[in-house]
């Protein structure tokens, strides 16, 4: 019984924790290729302690007057200066070329609508898609919402891989709980069989067992 309760508790904690803290969502757009493709799944860490450059974030689209949740990559955080001039082959971050190995076809300036130069306000983020030629991101909101930025408070979580420690830990808890449940079930079945055998042995003994039989 103890193993059954323990296994159920561990498995439930892992499953509930995974559902609440690392939910899996479906990517609905192709603007984050090659990192994320439309129709693919993504795991979101809703317990991320903070957001940094390079993180892929899920945020409330209402900050851009959009419906639902949006997915973009953070390229600049509060205090950073992010800029682009037509003809440049990269964006500049704090005056230096920004290396972005994650962008599609290695072209970080594809689809840029024009020059921009934004000093990101405190507690806000400048976000872009990895498919720069097909992403209505901060570049297109440059003259709106404080330089096209997104408030950190709108972020619902960061997109992580299945090998992330939190994801791996919760999934391990589910499997570990299931293993303990199985062990509890096996031991419970074995104990039940032993009790039944013992009961059957007692039932087969004559009522005078241990005493002198009558008539002797």
Short mmCIF file of N, CA, C and O in Angstrom, two decimals, residues 75 82-92 97-100 102-116 128-135 137 139-140:
data_model
loop_
_atom_site.label_atom_id
_atom_site.label_comp_id
_atom_site.label_asym_id
_atom_site.label_seq_id
_atom_site.Cartn_x
_atom_site.Cartn_y
_atom_site.Cartn_z
N UNK A 75 16.41 39.58 -28.84
CA UNK A 75 17.73 39.97 -29.34
C UNK A 75 18.32 41.13 -28.55
O UNK A 75 19.52 41.40 -28.65
N UNK A 82 19.82 48.46 -30.02
CA UNK A 82 19.78 47.59 -31.19
C UNK A 82 19.50 48.44 -32.41
O UNK A 82 18.61 49.31 -32.38
N UNK A 83 20.27 48.26 -33.49
CA UNK A 83 20.12 49.15 -34.65
C UNK A 83 20.39 48.41 -35.96
O UNK A 83 21.03 47.36 -36.00
N UNK A 84 19.87 49.02 -37.04
CA UNK A 84 20.11 48.51 -38.39
C UNK A 84 20.09 49.67 -39.37
O UNK A 84 19.22 50.54 -39.30
N UNK A 85 21.04 49.65 -40.30
CA UNK A 85 21.06 50.62 -41.38
C UNK A 85 21.03 49.86 -42.69
O UNK A 85 21.75 48.87 -42.86
N UNK A 86 20.17 50.28 -43.62
CA UNK A 86 20.11 49.60 -44.93
C UNK A 86 21.50 49.48 -45.54
O UNK A 86 22.28 50.44 -45.55
N UNK A 87 21.82 48.31 -46.00
CA UNK A 87 23.14 48.04 -46.57
C UNK A 87 24.02 47.24 -45.63
O UNK A 87 24.95 46.55 -46.08
N UNK A 88 23.73 47.32 -44.32
CA UNK A 88 24.48 46.51 -43.36
C UNK A 88 24.11 45.04 -43.52
O UNK A 88 22.97 44.70 -43.86
N UNK A 89 25.05 44.16 -43.23
CA UNK A 89 24.79 42.73 -43.35
C UNK A 89 24.36 42.11 -42.03
O UNK A 89 23.96 40.94 -41.99
N UNK A 90 24.46 42.87 -40.95
CA UNK A 90 24.01 42.40 -39.63
C UNK A 90 23.34 43.54 -38.88
O UNK A 90 23.47 44.71 -39.27
N UNK A 91 22.65 43.20 -37.83
CA UNK A 91 22.19 44.22 -36.89
C UNK A 91 23.37 44.55 -35.99
O UNK A 91 24.35 43.80 -35.92
N UNK A 92 23.29 45.67 -35.30
CA UNK A 92 24.33 45.99 -34.33
C UNK A 92 23.70 46.04 -32.93
O UNK A 92 22.59 46.55 -32.75
N UNK A 97 28.60 44.40 -34.30
CA UNK A 97 27.80 43.48 -35.11
C UNK A 97 27.26 42.34 -34.25
O UNK A 97 27.97 41.77 -33.42
N UNK A 98 26.00 42.02 -34.46
CA UNK A 98 25.35 40.97 -33.68
C UNK A 98 25.41 39.64 -34.43
O UNK A 98 24.90 39.53 -35.55
N UNK A 99 26.05 38.66 -33.83
CA UNK A 99 26.12 37.34 -34.44
C UNK A 99 24.84 36.56 -34.13
O UNK A 99 24.47 36.43 -32.96
N UNK A 100 24.20 36.05 -35.17
CA UNK A 100 22.94 35.33 -34.99
C UNK A 100 22.95 34.03 -35.81
O UNK A 100 22.37 33.96 -36.89
N UNK A 102 21.37 31.43 -35.50
CA UNK A 102 20.09 30.72 -35.53
C UNK A 102 19.17 31.17 -36.66
O UNK A 102 18.14 30.54 -36.92
N UNK A 103 19.46 32.27 -37.35
CA UNK A 103 18.53 32.78 -38.36
C UNK A 103 18.55 31.92 -39.63
O UNK A 103 19.57 31.34 -39.98
N UNK A 104 17.42 31.88 -40.29
CA UNK A 104 17.28 31.08 -41.51
C UNK A 104 18.19 31.61 -42.61
O UNK A 104 18.25 32.83 -42.86
N UNK A 105 18.90 30.71 -43.25
CA UNK A 105 19.79 31.01 -44.38
C UNK A 105 20.91 31.97 -44.00
O UNK A 105 21.55 32.57 -44.86
N UNK A 106 21.15 32.15 -42.71
CA UNK A 106 22.24 33.02 -42.26
C UNK A 106 22.06 34.47 -42.66
O UNK A 106 23.05 35.20 -42.80
N UNK A 107 20.81 34.91 -42.84
CA UNK A 107 20.53 36.27 -43.29
C UNK A 107 19.71 37.03 -42.24
O UNK A 107 18.49 37.03 -42.27
N UNK A 108 20.38 37.69 -41.29
CA UNK A 108 19.67 38.36 -40.19
C UNK A 108 18.96 39.65 -40.58
O UNK A 108 18.18 40.19 -39.79
N UNK A 109 19.22 40.17 -41.79
CA UNK A 109 18.59 41.44 -42.17
C UNK A 109 17.53 41.24 -43.26
O UNK A 109 16.99 42.22 -43.78
N UNK A 110 17.22 39.99 -43.60
CA UNK A 110 16.21 39.73 -44.63
C UNK A 110 14.87 40.31 -44.21
O UNK A 110 14.45 40.20 -43.06
N UNK A 111 14.22 40.97 -45.15
CA UNK A 111 12.89 41.50 -44.90
C UNK A 111 12.84 42.74 -44.04
O UNK A 111 11.74 43.18 -43.67
N UNK A 112 13.98 43.31 -43.69
CA UNK A 112 13.95 44.51 -42.84
C UNK A 112 13.24 45.64 -43.55
O UNK A 112 13.56 45.96 -44.70
N UNK A 113 12.26 46.27 -42.88
CA UNK A 113 11.45 47.30 -43.53
C UNK A 113 12.16 48.64 -43.67
O UNK A 113 11.67 49.54 -44.35
N UNK A 114 13.29 48.79 -43.03
CA UNK A 114 14.00 50.06 -43.08
C UNK A 114 14.89 50.21 -41.86
O UNK A 114 15.01 49.30 -41.03
N UNK A 115 15.54 51.36 -41.77
CA UNK A 115 16.45 51.60 -40.65
C UNK A 115 15.70 51.69 -39.33
O UNK A 115 14.54 52.13 -39.28
N UNK A 116 16.37 51.27 -38.28
CA UNK A 116 15.83 51.50 -36.94
C UNK A 116 16.99 51.61 -35.96
O UNK A 116 18.09 51.10 -36.21
N UNK A 128 12.65 39.35 -32.35
CA UNK A 128 12.62 39.11 -33.79
C UNK A 128 12.38 37.62 -34.06
O UNK A 128 12.67 36.77 -33.23
N UNK A 129 11.87 37.33 -35.25
CA UNK A 129 11.71 35.95 -35.66
C UNK A 129 13.00 35.42 -36.27
O UNK A 129 13.84 36.20 -36.74
N UNK A 130 13.17 34.11 -36.29
CA UNK A 130 14.38 33.53 -36.89
C UNK A 130 14.31 33.50 -38.41
O UNK A 130 15.33 33.43 -39.08
N UNK A 131 13.08 33.53 -38.95
CA UNK A 131 12.91 33.65 -40.41
C UNK A 131 12.68 35.12 -40.69
O UNK A 131 11.54 35.59 -40.77
N UNK A 132 13.74 35.88 -40.81
CA UNK A 132 13.62 37.33 -40.86
C UNK A 132 12.82 37.84 -42.06
O UNK A 132 12.22 38.91 -42.00
N UNK A 133 12.79 37.07 -43.14
CA UNK A 133 12.03 37.52 -44.30
C UNK A 133 10.55 37.31 -44.18
O UNK A 133 9.78 37.70 -45.06
N UNK A 134 10.10 36.67 -43.07
CA UNK A 134 8.68 36.37 -42.90
C UNK A 134 8.29 36.47 -41.43
O UNK A 134 7.78 35.52 -40.84
N UNK A 135 8.56 37.62 -40.84
CA UNK A 135 8.27 37.78 -39.42
C UNK A 135 7.86 39.22 -39.10
O UNK A 135 8.65 40.15 -39.25
N UNK A 137 7.74 41.29 -36.64
CA UNK A 137 8.29 41.39 -35.29
C UNK A 137 8.54 42.84 -34.87
O UNK A 137 7.89 43.76 -35.40
N UNK A 139 10.71 44.93 -35.57
CA UNK A 139 11.11 45.84 -36.64
C UNK A 139 9.91 46.55 -37.24
O UNK A 139 9.98 47.72 -37.64
N UNK A 140 8.80 45.83 -37.33
CA UNK A 140 7.58 46.39 -37.93
C UNK A 140 6.74 47.17 -36.93
O UNK A 140 5.73 47.77 -37.30
#
